[in-house]
mmCIF file of C-alpha atoms in Angstrom:
data_model
loop_
_atom_site.group_PDB
_atom_site.id
_atom_site.type_symbol
_atom_site.label_atom_id
_atom_site.label_comp_id
_atom_site.label_asym_id
_atom_site.label_seq_id
_atom_site.Cartn_x
_atom_site.Cartn_y
_atom_site.Cartn_z
ATOM 1 C CA MET A 1 -35.339 49.032 55.338
ATOM 2 C CA LEU A 2 -35.186 52.640 54.554
ATOM 3 C CA GLU A 3 -36.164 55.845 56.706
ATOM 4 C CA ALA A 4 -34.744 58.976 56.471
ATOM 5 C CA LYS A 5 -35.787 62.596 58.030
ATOM 6 C CA LEU A 6 -35.210 65.705 56.420
ATOM 7 C CA ASP A 7 -36.802 69.113 58.366
ATOM 8 C CA ALA A 8 -37.875 71.055 55.962
ATOM 9 C CA ALA A 9 -39.214 69.413 53.164
ATOM 10 C CA SER A 10 -38.157 72.442 50.806
ATOM 11 C CA GLN A 11 -34.319 70.633 50.528
ATOM 12 C CA LEU A 12 -35.751 67.913 48.720
ATOM 13 C CA LYS A 13 -38.888 69.525 46.701
ATOM 14 C CA LYS A 14 -36.448 72.483 45.096
ATOM 15 C CA ILE A 15 -33.721 69.722 44.337
ATOM 16 C CA VAL A 16 -36.731 66.897 42.441
ATOM 17 C CA GLU A 17 -38.393 70.189 40.501
ATOM 18 C CA ALA A 18 -35.030 71.196 39.499
ATOM 19 C CA ILE A 19 -34.676 67.532 37.074
ATOM 20 C CA ARG A 20 -38.039 66.178 37.045
ATOM 21 C CA ASP A 21 -38.111 68.093 33.761
ATOM 22 C CA MET A 22 -35.403 66.385 31.834
ATOM 23 C CA LEU A 23 -35.952 62.450 33.673
ATOM 24 C CA GLY A 24 -39.244 60.496 33.503
ATOM 25 C CA GLU A 25 -38.484 57.175 34.866
ATOM 26 C CA CYS A 26 -35.289 56.549 37.124
ATOM 27 C CA ASN A 27 -34.074 54.784 40.879
ATOM 28 C CA ILE A 28 -32.977 56.405 43.290
ATOM 29 C CA GLU A 29 -30.137 53.795 45.267
ATOM 30 C CA CYS A 30 -30.463 54.642 48.787
ATOM 31 C CA ASN A 31 -27.433 53.151 51.055
ATOM 32 C CA GLU A 32 -25.807 53.896 54.364
ATOM 33 C CA THR A 33 -24.179 56.992 52.631
ATOM 34 C CA GLY A 34 -27.318 58.006 51.217
ATOM 35 C CA LEU A 35 -29.968 58.411 48.627
ATOM 36 C CA ALA A 36 -28.457 58.704 45.048
ATOM 37 C CA LEU A 37 -29.996 58.570 41.529
ATOM 38 C CA GLN A 38 -28.036 58.663 38.248
ATOM 39 C CA SER A 39 -30.151 59.233 35.232
ATOM 40 C CA LEU A 40 -29.686 60.001 31.617
ATOM 41 C CA ASP A 41 -32.393 62.761 30.452
ATOM 42 C CA LYS A 42 -35.152 61.542 27.490
ATOM 43 C CA SER A 43 -32.593 62.528 24.768
ATOM 44 C CA HIS A 44 -29.739 60.663 25.848
ATOM 45 C CA ILE A 45 -27.588 63.887 26.295
ATOM 46 C CA VAL A 46 -27.284 64.756 29.252
ATOM 47 C CA LEU A 47 -26.773 62.515 32.865
ATOM 48 C CA VAL A 48 -27.838 63.414 36.247
ATOM 49 C CA SER A 49 -25.963 62.365 38.562
ATOM 50 C CA LEU A 50 -27.784 63.096 41.857
ATOM 51 C CA LEU A 51 -26.201 62.846 45.796
ATOM 52 C CA LEU A 52 -27.887 63.054 48.897
ATOM 53 C CA GLY A 53 -25.464 62.635 51.954
ATOM 54 C CA SER A 54 -26.898 60.892 55.059
ATOM 55 C CA ASP A 55 -25.158 63.435 56.772
ATOM 56 C CA GLY A 56 -27.869 66.593 54.619
ATOM 57 C CA PHE A 57 -30.767 64.139 56.488
ATOM 58 C CA SER A 58 -31.709 64.771 60.917
ATOM 59 C CA GLU A 59 -32.831 61.286 61.001
ATOM 60 C CA TYR A 60 -31.010 58.855 58.420
ATOM 61 C CA ARG A 61 -31.155 54.818 58.460
ATOM 62 C CA CYS A 62 -31.347 52.173 55.332
ATOM 63 C CA ASP A 63 -28.927 48.971 57.108
ATOM 64 C CA ARG A 64 -29.546 47.509 53.684
ATOM 65 C CA GLY A 65 -29.906 48.864 50.146
ATOM 66 C CA VAL A 66 -33.105 50.113 48.802
ATOM 67 C CA THR A 67 -33.805 50.475 45.228
ATOM 68 C CA LEU A 68 -36.008 53.221 44.941
ATOM 69 C CA GLY A 69 -37.461 53.032 40.699
ATOM 70 C CA LEU A 70 -40.154 55.540 40.670
ATOM 71 C CA ASN A 71 -40.806 58.356 38.025
ATOM 72 C CA ILE A 72 -39.286 61.645 38.759
ATOM 73 C CA ASN A 73 -43.121 63.692 38.000
ATOM 74 C CA SER A 74 -44.539 61.437 40.078
ATOM 75 C CA LEU A 75 -42.590 62.429 43.453
ATOM 76 C CA ALA A 76 -42.580 65.730 42.041
ATOM 77 C CA THR A 77 -46.453 66.193 42.416
ATOM 78 C CA VAL A 78 -46.947 63.988 45.852
ATOM 79 C CA LEU A 79 -43.777 66.093 47.189
ATOM 80 C CA ARG A 80 -46.082 69.153 46.353
ATOM 81 C CA CYS A 81 -48.495 68.210 48.374
ATOM 82 C CA ALA A 82 -45.745 69.791 51.661
ATOM 83 C CA ASN A 83 -45.570 72.889 52.509
ATOM 84 C CA ASN A 84 -41.775 74.181 52.418
ATOM 85 C CA ASP A 85 -40.830 74.200 55.968
ATOM 86 C CA ASP A 86 -42.414 70.968 56.618
ATOM 87 C CA ILE A 87 -40.722 67.853 58.425
ATOM 88 C CA LEU A 88 -40.334 65.776 55.682
ATOM 89 C CA THR A 89 -39.487 61.499 56.485
ATOM 90 C CA LEU A 90 -39.228 59.041 53.548
ATOM 91 C CA ARG A 91 -39.468 55.737 54.221
ATOM 92 C CA SER A 92 -39.516 52.847 51.888
ATOM 93 C CA GLU A 93 -39.112 48.249 53.815
ATOM 94 C CA ASP A 94 -36.545 46.385 51.480
ATOM 95 C CA ARG A 95 -38.075 44.947 48.530
ATOM 96 C CA ALA A 96 -41.091 46.834 49.453
ATOM 97 C CA ASN A 97 -43.915 48.080 46.260
ATOM 98 C CA GLU A 98 -44.525 51.523 47.900
ATOM 99 C CA LEU A 99 -42.055 54.125 49.050
ATOM 100 C CA ILE A 100 -44.028 56.171 52.183
ATOM 101 C CA LEU A 101 -43.968 59.989 52.106
ATOM 102 C CA THR A 102 -45.252 61.783 55.403
ATOM 103 C CA PHE A 103 -45.294 65.993 56.101
ATOM 104 C CA GLU A 104 -45.517 67.333 59.574
ATOM 105 C CA ASP A 105 -45.751 70.979 60.675
ATOM 106 C CA SER A 106 -43.840 72.035 63.227
ATOM 107 C CA LYS A 107 -46.620 71.793 65.809
ATOM 108 C CA ALA A 108 -46.728 68.561 64.948
ATOM 109 C CA ASP A 109 -50.746 68.825 65.044
ATOM 110 C CA ARG A 110 -50.446 68.180 61.228
ATOM 111 C CA ILE A 111 -49.705 65.354 59.545
ATOM 112 C CA SER A 112 -49.790 64.345 56.060
ATOM 113 C CA GLU A 113 -48.912 60.391 54.903
ATOM 114 C CA PHE A 114 -48.333 59.999 50.636
ATOM 115 C CA ASN A 115 -47.653 55.600 49.224
ATOM 116 C CA LEU A 116 -46.550 56.479 46.169
ATOM 117 C CA ARG A 117 -46.096 52.970 44.083
ATOM 118 C CA LEU A 118 -42.932 52.038 42.958
ATOM 119 C CA MET A 119 -41.404 50.157 39.834
ATOM 120 C CA ASP A 120 -39.177 47.439 38.551
ATOM 121 C CA ILE A 121 -36.840 49.651 36.474
ATOM 122 C CA ASP A 122 -34.403 48.207 34.801
ATOM 123 C CA GLN A 123 -32.582 51.399 33.901
ATOM 124 C CA GLU A 124 -28.981 51.774 31.553
ATOM 125 C CA TYR A 125 -26.211 52.513 33.874
ATOM 126 C CA LEU A 126 -23.403 54.815 32.307
ATOM 127 C CA ALA A 127 -19.398 54.171 33.303
ATOM 128 C CA ILE A 128 -18.177 57.627 34.119
ATOM 129 C CA PRO A 129 -14.596 57.454 33.346
ATOM 130 C CA GLU A 130 -12.088 59.286 34.776
ATOM 131 C CA THR A 131 -11.430 62.821 33.419
ATOM 132 C CA GLU A 132 -8.781 65.013 33.970
ATOM 133 C CA TYR A 133 -10.608 68.551 32.777
ATOM 134 C CA ALA A 134 -8.733 70.430 30.714
ATOM 135 C CA ALA A 135 -10.153 73.733 32.269
ATOM 136 C CA THR A 136 -12.554 73.713 35.490
ATOM 137 C CA VAL A 137 -14.337 77.584 35.782
ATOM 138 C CA VAL A 138 -16.117 78.262 39.138
ATOM 139 C CA MET A 139 -19.003 80.717 38.430
ATOM 140 C CA SER A 140 -22.545 82.014 40.276
ATOM 141 C CA ALA A 141 -24.720 79.705 39.096
ATOM 142 C CA ALA A 142 -27.175 82.776 38.859
ATOM 143 C CA VAL A 143 -24.656 84.292 36.448
ATOM 144 C CA LEU A 144 -24.354 81.547 34.069
ATOM 145 C CA GLN A 145 -28.372 81.322 34.362
ATOM 146 C CA ARG A 146 -28.398 84.728 32.670
ATOM 147 C CA THR A 147 -25.172 84.423 30.250
ATOM 148 C CA LEU A 148 -26.624 81.577 29.057
ATOM 149 C CA ARG A 149 -29.823 82.423 28.555
ATOM 150 C CA ASP A 150 -29.105 85.574 26.485
ATOM 151 C CA LEU A 151 -27.469 83.383 24.289
ATOM 152 C CA SER A 152 -30.540 81.261 23.387
ATOM 153 C CA ALA A 153 -32.035 84.255 21.464
ATOM 154 C CA LEU A 154 -29.735 83.703 18.724
ATOM 155 C CA SER A 155 -28.948 80.659 18.433
ATOM 156 C CA GLU A 156 -29.733 76.926 19.390
ATOM 157 C CA ALA A 157 -26.344 76.651 20.354
ATOM 158 C CA VAL A 158 -23.206 78.005 22.325
ATOM 159 C CA THR A 159 -20.089 77.863 22.281
ATOM 160 C CA ILE A 160 -18.404 78.538 25.298
ATOM 161 C CA GLU A 161 -14.359 78.583 25.452
ATOM 162 C CA ILE A 162 -11.646 79.427 28.692
ATOM 163 C CA ASP A 163 -8.802 79.672 27.882
ATOM 164 C CA LYS A 164 -6.117 81.864 30.225
ATOM 165 C CA GLU A 165 -7.930 85.251 29.664
ATOM 166 C CA GLY A 166 -11.408 83.889 30.662
ATOM 167 C CA ILE A 167 -13.867 82.143 29.293
ATOM 168 C CA ARG A 168 -16.126 83.179 26.516
ATOM 169 C CA PHE A 169 -20.001 82.444 26.041
ATOM 170 C CA SER A 170 -20.850 82.875 21.897
ATOM 171 C CA ALA A 171 -23.341 81.911 20.118
ATOM 172 C CA GLU A 172 -24.788 82.894 16.250
ATOM 173 C CA GLY A 173 -27.989 82.948 14.589
ATOM 174 C CA ASP A 174 -29.785 84.689 12.153
ATOM 175 C CA LEU A 175 -30.269 87.549 13.463
ATOM 176 C CA GLY A 176 -27.282 87.731 14.104
ATOM 177 C CA LYS A 177 -24.650 87.005 16.375
ATOM 178 C CA GLY A 178 -23.315 88.095 20.247
ATOM 179 C CA SER A 179 -20.875 86.955 23.137
ATOM 180 C CA THR A 180 -19.775 87.473 26.376
ATOM 181 C CA HIS A 181 -16.836 87.286 28.423
ATOM 182 C CA PHE A 182 -15.786 86.899 31.881
ATOM 183 C CA LYS A 183 -12.097 87.719 33.185
ATOM 184 C CA PRO A 184 -10.825 85.694 35.728
ATOM 185 C CA CYS A 185 -11.525 87.779 39.024
ATOM 186 C CA VAL A 186 -12.124 87.729 42.844
ATOM 187 C CA ASP A 187 -15.118 90.042 44.031
ATOM 188 C CA MET A 188 -14.166 90.179 47.625
ATOM 189 C CA GLU A 189 -18.179 91.159 48.821
ATOM 190 C CA ASN A 190 -19.699 88.261 47.321
ATOM 191 C CA ALA A 191 -16.983 85.540 47.123
ATOM 192 C CA GLU A 192 -19.901 83.362 44.721
ATOM 193 C CA ASN A 193 -19.576 87.190 41.635
ATOM 194 C CA SER A 194 -15.797 85.789 41.090
ATOM 195 C CA ILE A 195 -15.162 83.737 38.522
ATOM 196 C CA ASN A 196 -12.339 80.695 39.276
ATOM 197 C CA ILE A 197 -10.365 79.158 36.625
ATOM 198 C CA THR A 198 -8.069 76.461 36.415
ATOM 199 C CA LEU A 199 -6.285 75.836 32.520
ATOM 200 C CA SER A 200 -4.189 72.634 32.339
ATOM 201 C CA GLU A 201 -4.799 74.678 28.339
ATOM 202 C CA PRO A 202 -7.609 76.189 26.476
ATOM 203 C CA VAL A 203 -10.348 74.441 25.695
ATOM 204 C CA SER A 204 -13.823 74.989 23.237
ATOM 205 C CA LEU A 205 -17.202 73.526 22.905
ATOM 206 C CA SER A 206 -20.244 73.885 21.843
ATOM 207 C CA PHE A 207 -23.555 72.865 23.264
ATOM 208 C CA ASN A 208 -27.104 72.537 22.781
ATOM 209 C CA LEU A 209 -28.584 75.616 24.389
ATOM 210 C CA GLN A 210 -31.961 74.269 25.522
ATOM 211 C CA TYR A 211 -30.704 71.495 27.282
ATOM 212 C CA PHE A 212 -28.697 73.839 29.574
ATOM 213 C CA SER A 213 -31.414 75.858 30.208
ATOM 214 C CA ASN A 214 -32.693 72.459 31.951
ATOM 215 C CA ILE A 215 -29.079 71.257 33.180
ATOM 216 C CA THR A 216 -29.156 75.548 34.517
ATOM 217 C CA LYS A 217 -32.125 74.865 36.816
ATOM 218 C CA ALA A 218 -30.538 73.682 38.977
ATOM 219 C CA SER A 219 -29.410 77.494 39.550
ATOM 220 C CA SER A 220 -31.781 78.128 43.001
ATOM 221 C CA LEU A 221 -29.975 75.422 44.640
ATOM 222 C CA SER A 222 -26.492 76.536 44.907
ATOM 223 C CA SER A 223 -25.248 80.211 44.477
ATOM 224 C CA THR A 224 -22.067 79.130 42.334
ATOM 225 C CA VAL A 225 -21.065 76.355 39.149
ATOM 226 C CA THR A 226 -18.022 74.357 38.131
ATOM 227 C CA LEU A 227 -17.863 74.207 34.965
ATOM 228 C CA GLN A 228 -14.808 71.367 33.912
ATOM 229 C CA MET A 229 -14.922 70.653 30.011
ATOM 230 C CA THR A 230 -11.780 69.291 27.615
ATOM 231 C CA ALA A 231 -10.923 68.320 24.164
ATOM 232 C CA GLY A 232 -13.786 66.140 22.883
ATOM 233 C CA MET A 233 -15.107 64.786 25.937
ATOM 234 C CA PRO A 234 -19.046 65.787 27.939
ATOM 235 C CA ALA A 235 -18.633 68.672 30.065
ATOM 236 C CA GLN A 236 -19.267 68.202 33.295
ATOM 237 C CA ILE A 237 -21.312 71.049 35.657
ATOM 238 C CA GLU A 238 -22.050 70.660 39.304
ATOM 239 C CA TYR A 239 -23.756 72.203 41.629
ATOM 240 C CA LYS A 240 -22.824 71.964 45.156
ATOM 241 C CA LEU A 241 -24.920 71.060 47.861
ATOM 242 C CA PRO A 242 -24.897 71.449 51.641
ATOM 243 C CA SER A 243 -24.125 67.630 51.426
ATOM 244 C CA GLY A 244 -24.473 66.248 48.347
ATOM 245 C CA HIS A 245 -24.413 67.280 44.797
ATOM 246 C CA VAL A 246 -26.125 67.628 41.338
ATOM 247 C CA ARG A 247 -24.056 66.733 38.624
ATOM 248 C CA TYR A 248 -24.395 66.887 34.983
ATOM 249 C CA TYR A 249 -22.237 65.232 32.381
ATOM 250 C CA PHE A 250 -23.510 67.470 28.805
ATOM 251 C CA ALA A 251 -22.666 65.538 25.458
ATOM 252 C CA PRO A 252 -21.057 68.004 23.867
ATOM 253 C CA LYS A 253 -21.572 68.937 19.891
ATOM 254 C CA ILE A 254 -18.870 68.512 17.153
ATOM 255 C CA GLU A 255 -17.523 69.957 14.055
ATOM 256 C CA ASP A 256 -19.297 67.392 11.646
ATOM 257 C CA GLU B 1 -22.923 72.735 11.574
ATOM 258 C CA ASN B 2 -21.874 71.364 14.613
ATOM 259 C CA LEU B 3 -23.014 67.965 14.278
ATOM 260 C CA GLN B 4 -24.788 67.258 18.774
ATOM 261 C CA ILE B 5 -23.609 63.164 19.783
ATOM 262 C CA SER B 6 -25.298 61.339 22.269
ATOM 263 C CA LEU B 7 -24.120 60.612 25.260
ATOM 264 C CA GLY B 8 -23.762 56.876 24.539
ATOM 265 C CA GLU B 9 -20.542 57.419 22.392
ATOM 266 C CA PHE B 10 -18.812 58.281 25.121
ATOM 267 C CA PHE B 11 -19.724 55.893 28.401
ATOM 268 C CA ASP B 12 -20.048 53.030 27.784
ATOM 269 C CA SER B 13 -22.706 51.269 29.614
ATOM 270 C CA SER B 14 -21.630 49.384 32.475
#
């Protein structure tokens, strides 16, 4: 059985809000190391991989593997009934067909309980190959989100070029074209505004900006984002969590 | 025009 407690419901609420628009029905695999979710988005262009390590919970117990088959939007709907600073407990018996969520306020004089019906979902699992990425960029999550949002005014696609000079985001559409270039830099005051580039060889890939804007909804989860790219392969975009991560594998657009 | 390809082209289902 699974019993997992978070000191603040907001920790789970904001993660589910960040991924709910991309996903539908998915399995959350729970075991002694924590909760893991891997699911293709509806377009099959992005694979979302979420890991919530057991040490991120104030109490965690999962003696045998439990699979929570649910619709992520139903989970988001139920989580909206929790206040951000409520103590949140997830409970599910082995082979149960429901997930019990309880929300307690810190003075413990109010407790809500919701039972979310679980489903049997046979979802396609993709094997994520170990990839040596030619380029790794660590930058501010908010700056990436803002840069891509600006370029989405010009086009539905962005080209990202990384070389030793820096990282350039560019887009071209009917009304014209635009680009933003960032040099590697270290910001001593705000480390998150640093641009750190590790490069084994230059790389340039193009991506759909609509899906990218869904991905950067995770900017609320982490102050920095790690972008990894290599020619002809999906990009890996990672937002680190206090004990885990939200990772996206994003298929590029290819010159036909 | 760039062609969008799906992840299935890169990652095979296990």
